[in-house]
Amino acid sequence: MPRAPDFSSAALGWSGIEAYRLTNPPAWQLQLPPIDRHFIVAHLSNPCQLSTRWNGFERRSRSVPGNIMIMSAHQGSYWAWKGGIEELHIFLEPATLQAAAAELGDRPIELLDGIGLIDRAIMDIALRIHAELIQPGICGRLFSQSVTHALALELLRRHSSLADRDALERLEIPVRRLRSALEYIEAHLCEDVSLEAIAAAAHLSTFRFARGFRKAVGQPPHQYVIGRRLERAKELLRTTEEGIGEVGRRVGFSSQSHFTALFRRRCGLPPKRYRETCRR
């Protein structure tokens, strides 16, 4: 790319997915070799005129903020644009998409390419990834795993050759398995839990678990874990004399400043003030 990324997932320990926020010059041309991952671009700001050629097939579009672009893996490409676009580049391993598709049947699937696409669900996922790049939070590994599965699901639903959409609606978690997952989370709140470990506790694949958990609970696993950590912290603040830093450590926060900032943002006041208010 003509410029180094403004933010990158390279140092965040993510697996299966990479993300980079870039600010491009007002005009540029670029020839890229084949990429071994699926390439998804979210247009963040500044409209531009875009011309591309993938394996000899030419595409032209006016792209505006909110649009996305999808290019499946193993394609050489040429790019030319006019307009200083800011964008998020996401690279997804094909094996991740194939593993998700295998949950829905044994037919091979193909990702459908396109530029200037409108997909609110994928754009929302991209914006969550973008926010995490700018300000990484706790449960970073669990966050990356959750958004990877969410992105794979949306790509299969809206931008693939998958025809049996009823299969997507059957991915529900039996109550007893959901209970096992919730019990595992409660027992490991202070640890850096992974999606694989929680899914294993429920005896489910990570894709089916991630899909079914969100449908059953109403939020992705990493958000649920953060919420439970804060609820546990509230209980400790009300019932113990432990220092703020020790309370944060016991519920999985690596630093007191991070714990205090997130507690204030989610609960409306800092931990010390919350403790004083409860005791009054």
PDB file of C-alpha atoms in Angstrom:
ATOM      1  CA  MET A   1       0.000   0.000   0.000  1.00  0.00           C
ATOM      2  CA  PRO A   2       1.186   3.581  -0.594  1.00  0.00           C
ATOM      3  CA  ARG A   3       1.238   4.348   3.154  1.00  0.00           C
ATOM      4  CA  ALA A   4       1.776   2.369   6.319  1.00  0.00           C
ATOM      5  CA  PRO A   5      -1.431   1.583   8.251  1.00  0.00           C
ATOM      6  CA  ASP A   6      -2.593   4.010  10.929  1.00  0.00           C
ATOM      7  CA  PHE A   7      -3.643   1.090  13.145  1.00  0.00           C
ATOM      8  CA  SER A   8      -3.032  -2.649  12.879  1.00  0.00           C
ATOM      9  CA  SER A   9      -4.051  -5.897  14.548  1.00  0.00           C
ATOM     10  CA  ALA A  10      -0.537  -7.304  14.066  1.00  0.00           C
ATOM     11  CA  ALA A  11       0.442  -6.928  17.731  1.00  0.00           C
ATOM     12  CA  LEU A  12      -2.929  -7.893  19.231  1.00  0.00           C
ATOM     13  CA  GLY A  13      -2.565 -11.675  19.004  1.00  0.00           C
ATOM     14  CA  TRP A  14      -5.566 -12.238  16.731  1.00  0.00           C
ATOM     15  CA  SER A  15      -5.876 -15.509  14.799  1.00  0.00           C
ATOM     16  CA  GLY A  16      -7.819 -16.255  11.620  1.00  0.00           C
ATOM     17  CA  ILE A  17      -8.311 -12.574  10.865  1.00  0.00           C
ATOM     18  CA  GLU A  18      -6.152  -9.479  10.351  1.00  0.00           C
ATOM     19  CA  ALA A  19      -7.232  -5.829  10.147  1.00  0.00           C
ATOM     20  CA  TYR A  20      -5.563  -2.556   9.138  1.00  0.00           C
ATOM     21  CA  ARG A  21      -6.890   1.019   9.077  1.00  0.00           C
ATOM     22  CA  LEU A  22      -5.371   3.029   6.210  1.00  0.00           C
ATOM     23  CA  THR A  23      -5.495   6.605   4.975  1.00  0.00           C
ATOM     24  CA  ASN A  24      -4.754   6.631   1.245  1.00  0.00           C
ATOM     25  CA  PRO A  25      -3.450   9.496  -0.924  1.00  0.00           C
ATOM     26  CA  PRO A  26      -5.939  11.359  -3.175  1.00  0.00           C
ATOM     27  CA  ALA A  27      -4.890   9.390  -6.276  1.00  0.00           C
ATOM     28  CA  TRP A  28      -2.929   6.180  -6.721  1.00  0.00           C
ATOM     29  CA  GLN A  29      -2.470   3.071  -8.831  1.00  0.00           C
ATOM     30  CA  LEU A  30      -1.489  -0.282  -7.393  1.00  0.00           C
ATOM     31  CA  GLN A  31      -0.768  -3.777  -8.727  1.00  0.00           C
ATOM     32  CA  LEU A  32      -1.062  -6.586  -6.169  1.00  0.00           C
ATOM     33  CA  PRO A  33      -0.079 -10.258  -6.440  1.00  0.00           C
ATOM     34  CA  PRO A  34      -2.602 -12.965  -5.503  1.00  0.00           C
ATOM     35  CA  ILE A  35      -3.557 -12.875  -1.817  1.00  0.00           C
ATOM     36  CA  ASP A  36      -4.110 -16.151   0.039  1.00  0.00           C
ATOM     37  CA  ARG A  37      -6.934 -14.712   2.158  1.00  0.00           C
ATOM     38  CA  HIS A  38     -10.369 -13.277   1.490  1.00  0.00           C
ATOM     39  CA  PHE A  39     -10.102  -9.488   1.339  1.00  0.00           C
ATOM     40  CA  ILE A  40     -12.886  -7.287   2.727  1.00  0.00           C
ATOM     41  CA  VAL A  41     -12.685  -3.495   2.663  1.00  0.00           C
ATOM     42  CA  ALA A  42     -14.931  -1.146   4.639  1.00  0.00           C
ATOM     43  CA  HIS A  43     -15.074   2.434   3.308  1.00  0.00           C
ATOM     44  CA  LEU A  44     -14.843   4.719   6.365  1.00  0.00           C
ATOM     45  CA  SER A  45     -14.701   8.287   5.001  1.00  0.00           C
ATOM     46  CA  ASN A  46     -14.275  10.435   1.857  1.00  0.00           C
ATOM     47  CA  PRO A  47     -15.975   9.291  -1.370  1.00  0.00           C
ATOM     48  CA  CYS A  48     -13.826   8.133  -4.268  1.00  0.00           C
ATOM     49  CA  GLN A  49     -13.960   6.836  -7.818  1.00  0.00           C
ATOM     50  CA  LEU A  50     -12.598   3.287  -7.884  1.00  0.00           C
ATOM     51  CA  SER A  51     -11.414   1.090 -10.761  1.00  0.00           C
ATOM     52  CA  THR A  52     -10.226  -2.473 -10.242  1.00  0.00           C
ATOM     53  CA  ARG A  53      -9.236  -5.491 -12.298  1.00  0.00           C
ATOM     54  CA  TRP A  54      -9.213  -8.952 -10.737  1.00  0.00           C
ATOM     55  CA  ASN A  55      -7.806 -11.783 -12.829  1.00  0.00           C
ATOM     56  CA  GLY A  56      -8.711  -9.869 -15.978  1.00  0.00           C
ATOM     57  CA  PHE A  57     -12.260  -8.894 -14.950  1.00  0.00           C
ATOM     58  CA  GLU A  58     -12.726  -5.114 -14.684  1.00  0.00           C
ATOM     59  CA  ARG A  59     -14.962  -3.365 -12.154  1.00  0.00           C
ATOM     60  CA  ARG A  60     -15.734   0.347 -11.728  1.00  0.00           C
ATOM     61  CA  SER A  61     -17.734   2.048  -9.015  1.00  0.00           C
ATOM     62  CA  ARG A  62     -18.143   5.257  -7.066  1.00  0.00           C
ATOM     63  CA  SER A  63     -17.569   4.200  -3.469  1.00  0.00           C
ATOM     64  CA  VAL A  64     -18.891   6.218  -0.534  1.00  0.00           C
ATOM     65  CA  PRO A  65     -18.546   5.867   3.248  1.00  0.00           C
ATOM     66  CA  GLY A  66     -20.540   2.851   4.403  1.00  0.00           C
ATOM     67  CA  ASN A  67     -19.823   0.782   1.287  1.00  0.00           C
ATOM     68  CA  ILE A  68     -17.896  -2.475   1.415  1.00  0.00           C
ATOM     69  CA  MET A  69     -15.823  -4.442  -1.091  1.00  0.00           C
ATOM     70  CA  ILE A  70     -15.294  -8.208  -1.169  1.00  0.00           C
ATOM     71  CA  MET A  71     -12.548  -9.998  -3.110  1.00  0.00           C
ATOM     72  CA  SER A  72     -12.187 -13.747  -2.648  1.00  0.00           C
ATOM     73  CA  ALA A  73      -8.752 -15.272  -2.086  1.00  0.00           C
ATOM     74  CA  HIS A  74      -6.097 -16.194  -4.660  1.00  0.00           C
ATOM     75  CA  GLN A  75      -6.707 -13.383  -7.144  1.00  0.00           C
ATOM     76  CA  GLY A  76      -4.166 -10.967  -8.551  1.00  0.00           C
ATOM     77  CA  SER A  77      -5.528  -7.441  -8.747  1.00  0.00           C
ATOM     78  CA  TYR A  78      -5.001  -3.904 -10.077  1.00  0.00           C
ATOM     79  CA  TRP A  79      -6.391  -0.819  -8.285  1.00  0.00           C
ATOM     80  CA  ALA A  80      -6.754   2.836  -9.228  1.00  0.00           C
ATOM     81  CA  TRP A  81      -8.664   5.512  -7.347  1.00  0.00           C
ATOM     82  CA  LYS A  82      -9.310   9.226  -7.125  1.00  0.00           C
ATOM     83  CA  GLY A  83     -10.218  10.563  -3.709  1.00  0.00           C
ATOM     84  CA  GLY A  84      -8.354  10.353  -0.382  1.00  0.00           C
ATOM     85  CA  ILE A  85     -10.279   7.405   0.979  1.00  0.00           C
ATOM     86  CA  GLU A  86      -9.953   6.147   4.554  1.00  0.00           C
ATOM     87  CA  GLU A  87     -10.679   2.454   4.784  1.00  0.00           C
ATOM     88  CA  LEU A  88     -10.423  -0.657   6.918  1.00  0.00           C
ATOM     89  CA  HIS A  89      -8.791  -3.720   5.341  1.00  0.00           C
ATOM     90  CA  ILE A  90      -9.840  -7.088   6.751  1.00  0.00           C
ATOM     91  CA  PHE A  91      -8.175 -10.364   5.748  1.00  0.00           C
ATOM     92  CA  LEU A  92     -10.049 -13.594   6.542  1.00  0.00           C
ATOM     93  CA  GLU A  93      -8.546 -17.061   6.241  1.00  0.00           C
ATOM     94  CA  PRO A  94     -10.475 -19.214   3.707  1.00  0.00           C
ATOM     95  CA  ALA A  95     -10.276 -22.163   6.124  1.00  0.00           C
ATOM     96  CA  THR A  96     -12.360 -20.159   8.620  1.00  0.00           C
ATOM     97  CA  LEU A  97     -15.122 -19.612   6.069  1.00  0.00           C
ATOM     98  CA  GLN A  98     -15.010 -23.235   4.916  1.00  0.00           C
ATOM     99  CA  ALA A  99     -15.242 -24.494   8.502  1.00  0.00           C
ATOM    100  CA  ALA A 100     -18.315 -22.322   9.049  1.00  0.00           C
ATOM    101  CA  ALA A 101     -19.855 -23.553   5.783  1.00  0.00           C
ATOM    102  CA  ALA A 102     -19.224 -27.173   6.811  1.00  0.00           C
ATOM    103  CA  GLU A 103     -21.594 -26.633   9.731  1.00  0.00           C
ATOM    104  CA  LEU A 104     -24.372 -25.967   7.243  1.00  0.00           C
ATOM    105  CA  GLY A 105     -23.884 -28.873   4.841  1.00  0.00           C
ATOM    106  CA  ASP A 106     -21.360 -30.724   2.723  1.00  0.00           C
ATOM    107  CA  ARG A 107     -21.650 -28.638  -0.443  1.00  0.00           C
ATOM    108  CA  PRO A 108     -18.684 -26.473  -1.484  1.00  0.00           C
ATOM    109  CA  ILE A 109     -19.300 -22.737  -1.317  1.00  0.00           C
ATOM    110  CA  GLU A 110     -17.863 -19.787  -3.196  1.00  0.00           C
ATOM    111  CA  LEU A 111     -17.542 -16.225  -1.978  1.00  0.00           C
ATOM    112  CA  LEU A 112     -19.159 -13.700  -4.345  1.00  0.00           C
ATOM    113  CA  ASP A 113     -16.971 -10.726  -5.249  1.00  0.00           C
ATOM    114  CA  GLY A 114     -18.141  -7.128  -5.529  1.00  0.00           C
ATOM    115  CA  ILE A 115     -17.320  -3.455  -4.982  1.00  0.00           C
ATOM    116  CA  GLY A 116     -19.522  -0.570  -3.854  1.00  0.00           C
ATOM    117  CA  LEU A 117     -21.702  -3.002  -1.882  1.00  0.00           C
ATOM    118  CA  ILE A 118     -24.150  -1.943   0.809  1.00  0.00           C
ATOM    119  CA  ASP A 119     -24.318  -4.322   3.776  1.00  0.00           C
ATOM    120  CA  ARG A 120     -25.136  -2.787   7.134  1.00  0.00           C
ATOM    121  CA  ALA A 121     -24.360  -5.941   9.113  1.00  0.00           C
ATOM    122  CA  ILE A 122     -20.840  -6.315   7.726  1.00  0.00           C
ATOM    123  CA  MET A 123     -20.220  -2.584   8.086  1.00  0.00           C
ATOM    124  CA  ASP A 124     -21.230  -2.782  11.757  1.00  0.00           C
ATOM    125  CA  ILE A 125     -18.745  -5.629  12.276  1.00  0.00           C
ATOM    126  CA  ALA A 126     -16.055  -3.570  10.536  1.00  0.00           C
ATOM    127  CA  LEU A 127     -16.757  -0.568  12.780  1.00  0.00           C
ATOM    128  CA  ARG A 128     -16.423  -2.753  15.887  1.00  0.00           C
ATOM    129  CA  ILE A 129     -13.084  -4.028  14.586  1.00  0.00           C
ATOM    130  CA  HIS A 130     -12.013  -0.455  13.818  1.00  0.00           C
ATOM    131  CA  ALA A 131     -12.874   0.684  17.353  1.00  0.00           C
ATOM    132  CA  GLU A 132     -10.902  -2.231  18.814  1.00  0.00           C
ATOM    133  CA  LEU A 133      -7.837  -1.332  16.722  1.00  0.00           C
ATOM    134  CA  ILE A 134      -7.917   2.257  17.986  1.00  0.00           C
ATOM    135  CA  GLN A 135      -8.487   1.333  21.630  1.00  0.00           C
ATOM    136  CA  PRO A 136      -7.918  -2.376  22.395  1.00  0.00           C
ATOM    137  CA  GLY A 137      -9.987  -3.622  25.299  1.00  0.00           C
ATOM    138  CA  ILE A 138     -10.015  -6.624  27.572  1.00  0.00           C
ATOM    139  CA  CYS A 139     -10.912 -10.063  26.176  1.00  0.00           C
ATOM    140  CA  GLY A 140      -9.048  -9.113  22.991  1.00  0.00           C
ATOM    141  CA  ARG A 141      -8.562 -12.709  21.858  1.00  0.00           C
ATOM    142  CA  LEU A 142     -12.201 -13.549  22.548  1.00  0.00           C
ATOM    143  CA  PHE A 143     -13.245 -10.377  20.711  1.00  0.00           C
ATOM    144  CA  SER A 144     -11.286 -11.341  17.586  1.00  0.00           C
ATOM    145  CA  GLN A 145     -12.724 -14.858  17.612  1.00  0.00           C
ATOM    146  CA  SER A 146     -16.266 -13.555  18.033  1.00  0.00           C
ATOM    147  CA  VAL A 147     -16.064 -11.027  15.204  1.00  0.00           C
ATOM    148  CA  THR A 148     -14.349 -13.589  12.962  1.00  0.00           C
ATOM    149  CA  HIS A 149     -17.303 -15.947  13.299  1.00  0.00           C
ATOM    150  CA  ALA A 150     -19.810 -13.103  12.966  1.00  0.00           C
ATOM    151  CA  LEU A 151     -18.111 -11.950   9.757  1.00  0.00           C
ATOM    152  CA  ALA A 152     -17.977 -15.499   8.356  1.00  0.00           C
ATOM    153  CA  LEU A 153     -21.690 -15.917   9.034  1.00  0.00           C
ATOM    154  CA  GLU A 154     -22.652 -12.667   7.291  1.00  0.00           C
ATOM    155  CA  LEU A 155     -20.472 -13.501   4.289  1.00  0.00           C
ATOM    156  CA  LEU A 156     -22.149 -16.909   3.994  1.00  0.00           C
ATOM    157  CA  ARG A 157     -25.624 -15.441   4.395  1.00  0.00           C
ATOM    158  CA  ARG A 158     -25.345 -12.563   1.958  1.00  0.00           C
ATOM    159  CA  HIS A 159     -22.302 -12.994  -0.271  1.00  0.00           C
ATOM    160  CA  SER A 160     -21.821 -16.672  -1.054  1.00  0.00           C
ATOM    161  CA  SER A 161     -23.205 -19.413  -3.241  1.00  0.00           C
ATOM    162  CA  LEU A 162     -24.876 -20.973  -0.197  1.00  0.00           C
ATOM    163  CA  ALA A 163     -28.492 -21.616  -1.096  1.00  0.00           C
ATOM    164  CA  ASP A 164     -29.957 -23.399   1.940  1.00  0.00           C
ATOM    165  CA  ARG A 165     -30.545 -20.419   4.188  1.00  0.00           C
ATOM    166  CA  ASP A 166     -32.853 -22.466   6.428  1.00  0.00           C
ATOM    167  CA  ALA A 167     -29.756 -24.223   7.719  1.00  0.00           C
ATOM    168  CA  LEU A 168     -28.575 -20.921   9.199  1.00  0.00           C
ATOM    169  CA  GLU A 169     -31.722 -20.665  11.310  1.00  0.00           C
ATOM    170  CA  ARG A 170     -31.247 -24.152  12.791  1.00  0.00           C
ATOM    171  CA  LEU A 171     -28.000 -23.219  14.528  1.00  0.00           C
ATOM    172  CA  GLU A 172     -29.450 -22.969  18.020  1.00  0.00           C
ATOM    173  CA  ILE A 173     -27.868 -24.085  21.297  1.00  0.00           C
ATOM    174  CA  PRO A 174     -29.747 -26.634  23.422  1.00  0.00           C
ATOM    175  CA  VAL A 175     -30.513 -25.229  26.867  1.00  0.00           C
ATOM    176  CA  ARG A 176     -28.307 -27.727  28.721  1.00  0.00           C
ATOM    177  CA  ARG A 177     -25.308 -26.841  26.525  1.00  0.00           C
ATOM    178  CA  LEU A 178     -25.896 -23.122  26.930  1.00  0.00           C
ATOM    179  CA  ARG A 179     -25.965 -23.678  30.706  1.00  0.00           C
ATOM    180  CA  SER A 180     -22.635 -25.515  30.513  1.00  0.00           C
ATOM    181  CA  ALA A 181     -21.108 -22.591  28.617  1.00  0.00           C
ATOM    182  CA  LEU A 182     -22.396 -20.032  31.120  1.00  0.00           C
ATOM    183  CA  GLU A 183     -21.102 -22.091  34.034  1.00  0.00           C
ATOM    184  CA  TYR A 184     -17.675 -22.315  32.387  1.00  0.00           C
ATOM    185  CA  ILE A 185     -17.577 -18.532  31.917  1.00  0.00           C
ATOM    186  CA  GLU A 186     -18.481 -17.954  35.577  1.00  0.00           C
ATOM    187  CA  ALA A 187     -15.747 -20.331  36.722  1.00  0.00           C
ATOM    188  CA  HIS A 188     -13.073 -18.662  34.553  1.00  0.00           C
ATOM    189  CA  LEU A 189     -13.998 -14.969  34.678  1.00  0.00           C
ATOM    190  CA  CYS A 190     -10.537 -13.885  35.798  1.00  0.00           C
ATOM    191  CA  GLU A 191      -8.812 -15.747  32.938  1.00  0.00           C
ATOM    192  CA  ASP A 192      -8.217 -14.885  29.288  1.00  0.00           C
ATOM    193  CA  VAL A 193     -10.920 -17.294  28.121  1.00  0.00           C
ATOM    194  CA  SER A 194     -11.071 -18.265  24.464  1.00  0.00           C
ATOM    195  CA  LEU A 195     -14.050 -18.987  22.252  1.00  0.00           C
ATOM    196  CA  GLU A 196     -12.708 -22.501  21.649  1.00  0.00           C
ATOM    197  CA  ALA A 197     -12.624 -23.246  25.386  1.00  0.00           C
ATOM    198  CA  ILE A 198     -16.181 -21.993  26.003  1.00  0.00           C
ATOM    199  CA  ALA A 199     -17.506 -23.869  22.965  1.00  0.00           C
ATOM    200  CA  ALA A 200     -15.712 -27.030  24.098  1.00  0.00           C
ATOM    201  CA  ALA A 201     -17.408 -26.759  27.494  1.00  0.00           C
ATOM    202  CA  ALA A 202     -20.730 -26.802  25.620  1.00  0.00           C
ATOM    203  CA  HIS A 203     -19.539 -29.632  23.315  1.00  0.00           C
ATOM    204  CA  LEU A 204     -20.124 -27.505  20.216  1.00  0.00           C
ATOM    205  CA  SER A 205     -18.022 -26.204  17.331  1.00  0.00           C
ATOM    206  CA  THR A 206     -16.910 -22.589  17.677  1.00  0.00           C
ATOM    207  CA  PHE A 207     -19.028 -21.464  14.705  1.00  0.00           C
ATOM    208  CA  ARG A 208     -22.231 -23.084  15.926  1.00  0.00           C
ATOM    209  CA  PHE A 209     -21.584 -21.882  19.463  1.00  0.00           C
ATOM    210  CA  ALA A 210     -20.880 -18.271  18.442  1.00  0.00           C
ATOM    211  CA  ARG A 211     -24.029 -18.142  16.292  1.00  0.00           C
ATOM    212  CA  GLY A 212     -26.257 -19.884  18.838  1.00  0.00           C
ATOM    213  CA  PHE A 213     -24.919 -17.963  21.843  1.00  0.00           C
ATOM    214  CA  ARG A 214     -25.682 -14.587  20.328  1.00  0.00           C
ATOM    215  CA  LYS A 215     -29.151 -15.738  19.333  1.00  0.00           C
ATOM    216  CA  ALA A 216     -29.874 -17.129  22.814  1.00  0.00           C
ATOM    217  CA  VAL A 217     -28.275 -14.421  24.971  1.00  0.00           C
ATOM    218  CA  GLY A 218     -28.651 -11.369  22.730  1.00  0.00           C
ATOM    219  CA  GLN A 219     -24.966 -10.410  22.598  1.00  0.00           C
ATOM    220  CA  PRO A 220     -21.683 -11.956  21.417  1.00  0.00           C
ATOM    221  CA  PRO A 221     -19.614 -13.983  23.902  1.00  0.00           C
ATOM    222  CA  HIS A 222     -16.937 -11.335  24.513  1.00  0.00           C
ATOM    223  CA  GLN A 223     -19.534  -8.695  25.431  1.00  0.00           C
ATOM    224  CA  TYR A 224     -21.248 -11.142  27.777  1.00  0.00           C
ATOM    225  CA  VAL A 225     -17.928 -11.935  29.482  1.00  0.00           C
ATOM    226  CA  ILE A 226     -17.161  -8.235  29.979  1.00  0.00           C
ATOM    227  CA  GLY A 227     -20.628  -7.678  31.443  1.00  0.00           C
ATOM    228  CA  ARG A 228     -20.249 -10.596  33.848  1.00  0.00           C
ATOM    229  CA  ARG A 229     -16.812  -9.340  34.959  1.00  0.00           C
ATOM    230  CA  LEU A 230     -18.265  -5.946  35.782  1.00  0.00           C
ATOM    231  CA  GLU A 231     -21.163  -7.498  37.691  1.00  0.00           C
ATOM    232  CA  ARG A 232     -18.678  -9.602  39.700  1.00  0.00           C
ATOM    233  CA  ALA A 233     -16.637  -6.438  40.345  1.00  0.00           C
ATOM    234  CA  LYS A 234     -19.747  -4.643  41.634  1.00  0.00           C
ATOM    235  CA  GLU A 235     -20.381  -7.488  44.054  1.00  0.00           C
ATOM    236  CA  LEU A 236     -16.796  -7.344  45.364  1.00  0.00           C
ATOM    237  CA  LEU A 237     -16.957  -3.559  45.730  1.00  0.00           C
ATOM    238  CA  ARG A 238     -20.165  -3.852  47.768  1.00  0.00           C
ATOM    239  CA  THR A 239     -19.151  -6.753  49.990  1.00  0.00           C
ATOM    240  CA  THR A 240     -15.372  -6.560  50.544  1.00  0.00           C
ATOM    241  CA  GLU A 241     -12.716  -4.069  51.637  1.00  0.00           C
ATOM    242  CA  GLU A 242     -10.314  -5.029  48.841  1.00  0.00           C
ATOM    243  CA  GLY A 243      -8.574  -2.219  46.984  1.00  0.00           C
ATOM    244  CA  ILE A 244      -9.804  -1.128  43.565  1.00  0.00           C
ATOM    245  CA  GLY A 245      -6.781  -2.621  41.813  1.00  0.00           C
ATOM    246  CA  GLU A 246      -7.233  -5.985  43.562  1.00  0.00           C
ATOM    247  CA  VAL A 247     -10.924  -6.091  42.633  1.00  0.00           C
ATOM    248  CA  GLY A 248     -10.027  -5.420  39.005  1.00  0.00           C
ATOM    249  CA  ARG A 249      -7.363  -8.122  39.066  1.00  0.00           C
ATOM    250  CA  ARG A 250      -9.750 -10.685  40.551  1.00  0.00           C
ATOM    251  CA  VAL A 251     -12.203 -10.209  37.678  1.00  0.00           C
ATOM    252  CA  GLY A 252      -9.607 -10.366  34.922  1.00  0.00           C
ATOM    253  CA  PHE A 253      -8.387  -6.800  34.323  1.00  0.00           C
ATOM    254  CA  SER A 254      -4.651  -6.422  33.815  1.00  0.00           C
ATOM    255  CA  SER A 255      -4.445  -2.865  35.194  1.00  0.00           C
ATOM    256  CA  GLN A 256      -6.373  -0.672  37.614  1.00  0.00           C
ATOM    257  CA  SER A 257      -6.551   2.191  35.105  1.00  0.00           C
ATOM    258  CA  HIS A 258      -8.146  -0.043  32.473  1.00  0.00           C
ATOM    259  CA  PHE A 259     -10.616  -1.442  34.999  1.00  0.00           C
ATOM    260  CA  THR A 260     -11.542   2.038  36.248  1.00  0.00           C
ATOM    261  CA  ALA A 261     -11.992   3.456  32.738  1.00  0.00           C
ATOM    262  CA  LEU A 262     -14.238   0.605  31.575  1.00  0.00           C
ATOM    263  CA  PHE A 263     -16.215   0.562  34.836  1.00  0.00           C
ATOM    264  CA  ARG A 264     -16.863   4.301  34.543  1.00  0.00           C
ATOM    265  CA  ARG A 265     -17.891   3.971  30.886  1.00  0.00           C
ATOM    266  CA  ARG A 266     -20.272   1.065  31.481  1.00  0.00           C
ATOM    267  CA  CYS A 267     -21.619   1.947  34.936  1.00  0.00           C
ATOM    268  CA  GLY A 268     -21.610   5.746  34.835  1.00  0.00           C
ATOM    269  CA  LEU A 269     -19.249   6.335  37.785  1.00  0.00           C
ATOM    270  CA  PRO A 270     -15.790   5.107  38.878  1.00  0.00           C
ATOM    271  CA  PRO A 271     -15.433   2.044  41.155  1.00  0.00           C
ATOM    272  CA  LYS A 272     -14.531   4.060  44.263  1.00  0.00           C
ATOM    273  CA  ARG A 273     -17.607   6.267  43.879  1.00  0.00           C
ATOM    274  CA  TYR A 274     -19.783   3.199  43.235  1.00  0.00           C
ATOM    275  CA  ARG A 275     -18.562   1.625  46.509  1.00  0.00           C
ATOM    276  CA  GLU A 276     -19.213   4.846  48.460  1.00  0.00           C
ATOM    277  CA  THR A 277     -22.682   5.214  46.937  1.00  0.00           C
ATOM    278  CA  CYS A 278     -23.651   1.642  47.802  1.00  0.00           C
ATOM    279  CA  ARG A 279     -22.545   2.058  51.408  1.00  0.00           C
ATOM    280  CA  ARG A 280     -24.453   5.321  51.846  1.00  0.00           C
TER     281      ARG A 280
END
